Short mmCIF file of C-alpha atoms in Angstrom, two decimals:
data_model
loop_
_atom_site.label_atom_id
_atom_site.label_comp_id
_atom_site.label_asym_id
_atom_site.label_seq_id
_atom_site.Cartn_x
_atom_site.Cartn_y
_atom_site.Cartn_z
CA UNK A 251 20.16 -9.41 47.72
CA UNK A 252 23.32 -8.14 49.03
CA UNK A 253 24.62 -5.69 51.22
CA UNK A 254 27.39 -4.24 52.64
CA UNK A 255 27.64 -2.41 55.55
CA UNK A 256 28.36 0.88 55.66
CA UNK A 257 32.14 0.40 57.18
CA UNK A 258 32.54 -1.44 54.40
CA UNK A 259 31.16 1.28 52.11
CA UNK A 260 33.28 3.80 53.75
CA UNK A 261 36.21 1.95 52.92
CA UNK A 262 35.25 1.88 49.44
CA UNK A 263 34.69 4.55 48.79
CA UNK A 264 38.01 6.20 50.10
CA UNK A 265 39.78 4.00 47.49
CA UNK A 266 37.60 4.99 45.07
CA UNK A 267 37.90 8.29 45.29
CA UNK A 268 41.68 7.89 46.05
CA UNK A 269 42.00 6.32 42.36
CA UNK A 270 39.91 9.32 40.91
CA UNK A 271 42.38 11.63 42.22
CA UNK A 272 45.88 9.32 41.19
CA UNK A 273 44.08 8.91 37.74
CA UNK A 274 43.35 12.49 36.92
CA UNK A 275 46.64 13.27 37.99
CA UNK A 276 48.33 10.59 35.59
CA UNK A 277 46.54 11.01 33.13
CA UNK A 278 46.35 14.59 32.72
CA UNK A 279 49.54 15.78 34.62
CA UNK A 280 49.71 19.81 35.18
CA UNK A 281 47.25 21.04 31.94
CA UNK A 282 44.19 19.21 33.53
CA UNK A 283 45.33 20.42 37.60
CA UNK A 284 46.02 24.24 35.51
CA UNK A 285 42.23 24.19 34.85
CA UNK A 286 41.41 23.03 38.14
CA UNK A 287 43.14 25.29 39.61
CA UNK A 288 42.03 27.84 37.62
CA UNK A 289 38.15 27.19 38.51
CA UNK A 290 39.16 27.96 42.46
CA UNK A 291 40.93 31.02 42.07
CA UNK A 292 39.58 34.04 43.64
CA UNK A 293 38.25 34.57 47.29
CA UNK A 294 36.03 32.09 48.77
CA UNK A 295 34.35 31.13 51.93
CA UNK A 296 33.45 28.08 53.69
CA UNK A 297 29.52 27.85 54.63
CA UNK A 298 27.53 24.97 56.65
CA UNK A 299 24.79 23.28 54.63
CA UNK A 300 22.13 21.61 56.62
CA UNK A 301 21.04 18.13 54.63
CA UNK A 302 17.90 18.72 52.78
CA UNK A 303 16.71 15.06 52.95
CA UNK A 304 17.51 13.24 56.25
CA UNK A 305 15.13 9.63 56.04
CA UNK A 306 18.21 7.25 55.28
CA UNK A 307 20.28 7.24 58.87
CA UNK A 308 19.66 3.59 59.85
CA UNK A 309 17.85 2.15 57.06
CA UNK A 310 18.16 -0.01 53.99
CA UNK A 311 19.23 1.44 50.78
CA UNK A 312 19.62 1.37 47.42
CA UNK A 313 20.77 3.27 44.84
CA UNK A 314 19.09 2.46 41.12
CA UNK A 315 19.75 4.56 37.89
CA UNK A 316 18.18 4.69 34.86
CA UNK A 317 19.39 5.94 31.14
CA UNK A 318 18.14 5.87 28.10
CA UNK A 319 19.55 3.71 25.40
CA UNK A 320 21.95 6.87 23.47
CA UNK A 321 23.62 7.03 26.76
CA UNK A 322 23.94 3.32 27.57
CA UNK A 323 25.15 2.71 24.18
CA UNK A 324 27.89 5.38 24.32
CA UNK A 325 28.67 4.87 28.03
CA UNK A 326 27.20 1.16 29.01
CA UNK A 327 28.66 1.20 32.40
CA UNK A 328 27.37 4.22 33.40
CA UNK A 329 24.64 2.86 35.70
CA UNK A 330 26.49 0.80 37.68
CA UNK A 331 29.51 3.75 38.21
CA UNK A 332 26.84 6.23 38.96
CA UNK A 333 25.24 4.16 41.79
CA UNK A 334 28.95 3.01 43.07
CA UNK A 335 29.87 6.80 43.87
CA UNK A 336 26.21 7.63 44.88
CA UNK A 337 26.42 4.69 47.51
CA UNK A 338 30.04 5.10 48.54
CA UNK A 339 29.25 8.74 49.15
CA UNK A 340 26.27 7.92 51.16
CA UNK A 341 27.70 5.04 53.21
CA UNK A 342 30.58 7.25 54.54
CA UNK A 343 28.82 10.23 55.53
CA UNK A 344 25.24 8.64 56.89
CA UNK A 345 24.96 7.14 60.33
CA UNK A 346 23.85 3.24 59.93
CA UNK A 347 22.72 3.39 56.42
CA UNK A 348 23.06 -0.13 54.81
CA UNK A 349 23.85 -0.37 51.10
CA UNK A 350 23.08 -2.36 48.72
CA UNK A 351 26.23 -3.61 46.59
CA UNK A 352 25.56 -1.41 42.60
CA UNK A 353 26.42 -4.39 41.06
CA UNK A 354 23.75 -6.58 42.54
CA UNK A 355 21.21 -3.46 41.21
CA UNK A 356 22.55 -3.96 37.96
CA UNK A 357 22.03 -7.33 37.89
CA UNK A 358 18.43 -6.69 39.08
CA UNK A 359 17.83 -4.25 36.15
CA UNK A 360 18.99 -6.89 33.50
CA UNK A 361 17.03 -9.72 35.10
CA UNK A 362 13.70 -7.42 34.86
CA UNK A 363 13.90 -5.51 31.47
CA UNK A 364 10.39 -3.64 32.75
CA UNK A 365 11.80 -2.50 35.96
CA UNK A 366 11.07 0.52 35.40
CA UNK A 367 7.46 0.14 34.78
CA UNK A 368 7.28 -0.97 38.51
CA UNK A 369 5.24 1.61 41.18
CA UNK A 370 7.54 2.58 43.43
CA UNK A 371 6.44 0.85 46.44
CA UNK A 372 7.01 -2.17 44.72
CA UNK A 373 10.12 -1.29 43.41
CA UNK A 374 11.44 -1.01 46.79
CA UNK A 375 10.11 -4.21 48.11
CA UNK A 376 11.49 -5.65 45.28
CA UNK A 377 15.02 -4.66 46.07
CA UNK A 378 14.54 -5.51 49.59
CA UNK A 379 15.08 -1.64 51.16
CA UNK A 380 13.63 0.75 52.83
CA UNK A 381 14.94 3.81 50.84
CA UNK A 382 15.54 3.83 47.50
CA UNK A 383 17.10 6.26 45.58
CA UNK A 384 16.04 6.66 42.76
CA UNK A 385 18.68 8.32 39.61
CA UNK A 386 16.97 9.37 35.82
CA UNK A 387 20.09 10.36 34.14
CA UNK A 388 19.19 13.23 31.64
CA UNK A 389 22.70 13.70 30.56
CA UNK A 390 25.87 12.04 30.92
CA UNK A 391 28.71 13.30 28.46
CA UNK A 392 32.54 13.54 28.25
CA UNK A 393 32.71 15.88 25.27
CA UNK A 394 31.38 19.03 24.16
CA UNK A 395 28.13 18.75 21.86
CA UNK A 396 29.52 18.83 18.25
CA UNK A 397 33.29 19.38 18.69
CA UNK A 398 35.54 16.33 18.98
CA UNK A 399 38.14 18.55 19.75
CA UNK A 400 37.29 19.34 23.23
CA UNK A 401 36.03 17.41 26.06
CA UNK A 402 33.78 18.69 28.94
CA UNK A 403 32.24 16.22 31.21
CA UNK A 404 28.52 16.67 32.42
CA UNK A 405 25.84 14.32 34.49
CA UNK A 406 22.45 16.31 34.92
CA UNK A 407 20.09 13.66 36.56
CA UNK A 408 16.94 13.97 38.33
CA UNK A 409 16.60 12.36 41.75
CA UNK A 410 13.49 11.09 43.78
CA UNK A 411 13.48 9.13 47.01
CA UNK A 412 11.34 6.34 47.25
CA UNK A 413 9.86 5.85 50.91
CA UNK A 414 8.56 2.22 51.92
CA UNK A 415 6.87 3.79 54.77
CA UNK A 416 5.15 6.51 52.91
CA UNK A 417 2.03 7.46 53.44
CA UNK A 418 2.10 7.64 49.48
CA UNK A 419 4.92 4.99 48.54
CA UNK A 420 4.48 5.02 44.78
CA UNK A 421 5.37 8.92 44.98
CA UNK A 422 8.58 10.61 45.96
CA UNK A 423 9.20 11.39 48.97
CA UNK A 424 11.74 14.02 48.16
CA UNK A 425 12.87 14.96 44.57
CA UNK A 426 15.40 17.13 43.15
CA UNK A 427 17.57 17.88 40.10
CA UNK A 428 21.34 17.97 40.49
CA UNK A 429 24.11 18.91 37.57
CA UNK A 430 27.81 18.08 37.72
CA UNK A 431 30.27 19.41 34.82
CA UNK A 432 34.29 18.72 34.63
CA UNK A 433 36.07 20.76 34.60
CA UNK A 434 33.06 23.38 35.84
CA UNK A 435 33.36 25.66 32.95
CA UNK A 436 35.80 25.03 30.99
CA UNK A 437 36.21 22.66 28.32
CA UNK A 438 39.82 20.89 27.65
CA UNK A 439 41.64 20.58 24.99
CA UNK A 440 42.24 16.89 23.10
CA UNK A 441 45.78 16.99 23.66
CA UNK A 442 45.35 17.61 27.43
CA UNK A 443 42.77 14.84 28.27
CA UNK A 444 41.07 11.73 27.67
CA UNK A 445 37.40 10.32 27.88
CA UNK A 446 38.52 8.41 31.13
CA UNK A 447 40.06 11.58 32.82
CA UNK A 448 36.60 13.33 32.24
CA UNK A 449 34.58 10.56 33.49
CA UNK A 450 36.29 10.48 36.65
CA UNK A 451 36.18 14.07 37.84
CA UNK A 452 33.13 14.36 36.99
CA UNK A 453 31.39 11.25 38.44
CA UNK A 454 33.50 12.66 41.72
CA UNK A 455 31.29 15.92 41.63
CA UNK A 456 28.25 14.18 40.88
CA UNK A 457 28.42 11.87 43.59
CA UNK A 458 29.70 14.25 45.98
CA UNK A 459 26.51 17.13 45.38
CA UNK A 460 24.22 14.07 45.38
CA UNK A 461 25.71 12.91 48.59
CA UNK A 462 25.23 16.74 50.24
CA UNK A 463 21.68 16.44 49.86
CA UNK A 464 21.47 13.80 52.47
CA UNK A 465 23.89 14.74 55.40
CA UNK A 466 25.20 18.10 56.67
CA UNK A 467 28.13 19.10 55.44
CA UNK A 468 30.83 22.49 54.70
CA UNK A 469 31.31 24.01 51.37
CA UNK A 470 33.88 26.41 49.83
CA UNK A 471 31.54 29.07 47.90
CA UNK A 472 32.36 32.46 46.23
CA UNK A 473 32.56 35.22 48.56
#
């Protein structure tokens, strides 16, 4: 298996996230920003959020995510984009955590069809970590349900951390349910956006509120 470490992580992931912002921008120029935009007005405040989970700083990890076959038939790649921001977001922000590269959990998934049928303990040894987490993608959608005509982007995924050192390693250690929409909302207009755009802002979100569950970290709320 292979890893990276988490310098190297941190590095990706500020390109990655550098190319969602470029791409939304050229893709979508002022309409898609006007949304944006739009979603922020009004007062706000910034708040301190203490990490709800905190049993990845200086361990193994790896990020796995499974979808059904209607979203890997309308969105293939999803898995392996999903875990790339999940582990970008949690290499850059999490003291010593080592990640294992998406791609080689991809390839793991094809190799073993029945991956999923795997108790979780195993699972983990499997991969070769001490953490897994663990990503059931409910949802994962660029337009809105039954109109062509406008495009919305939404993950909602349920996610469970898998503990090698458990007393109970075939049960989660931690679970939780997170939702990400793009533009929060609003839907766009055809004209003004594409299914790329979409993907991008909102696989941002979603990795970022995944990310906040497992290190402290500010957020701009609604006063």
């Amino acid at each position: 298996m292979i890893v990276r470490s988490a310098d190297k992580w941190c590095w990706h992931a500020a390109v990655l996230l550098s190319l969602v912002f470029m791409t939304v921008a050229v893709l979508s120029g002022c309409a898609i920003m006007g949304v944006v935009a739009h979603g922020a007005a009004g007062p706000t405040k910034t708040v301190h959020v203490t990490a709800e989970c905190t049993g990845l700083a200086g361990k193994r990890v790896a990020v796995i995510v499974a979808a059904d076959e209607y979203v890997l038939y309308r969105h293939p790649r999803a898995p392996l984009v999903v875990g790339q921001v999940v582990a970008g977001q949690i290499a850059g922000n999490v003291t010593g955590a080592v990640l294992t590269d998406p791609g080689e959990i991809v390839a793991f998934q094809r190799a073993n069809p029945y991956w999923a049928t795997l108790p979780y303990g195993e699972l983990a040894n499997r991969l070769g970590v001490d953490r897994v987490i663990y990503i059931d993608l409910a949802e994962y959608s660029t337009q809105e349900p039954g109109n062509k005509e406008l495009w919305q982007g939404v993950i909602m995924a349920n996610i469970g951390i898998i503990e090698t050192d458990a007393t109970y390693p075939d049960n989660f250690a931690y679970a939780n349910a997170i939702r990400a929409a793009f533009p929060e909302g609003r839907e766009i207009g055809v004209a003004n956006a594409d299914s790329a755009t979409v993907q991008l802002g909102m696989l941002k979100i979603f990795g970022q509120k995944v990310g906040w569950l497992f290190y402290d970290h500010d957020e701009i709320v609604p006063r």
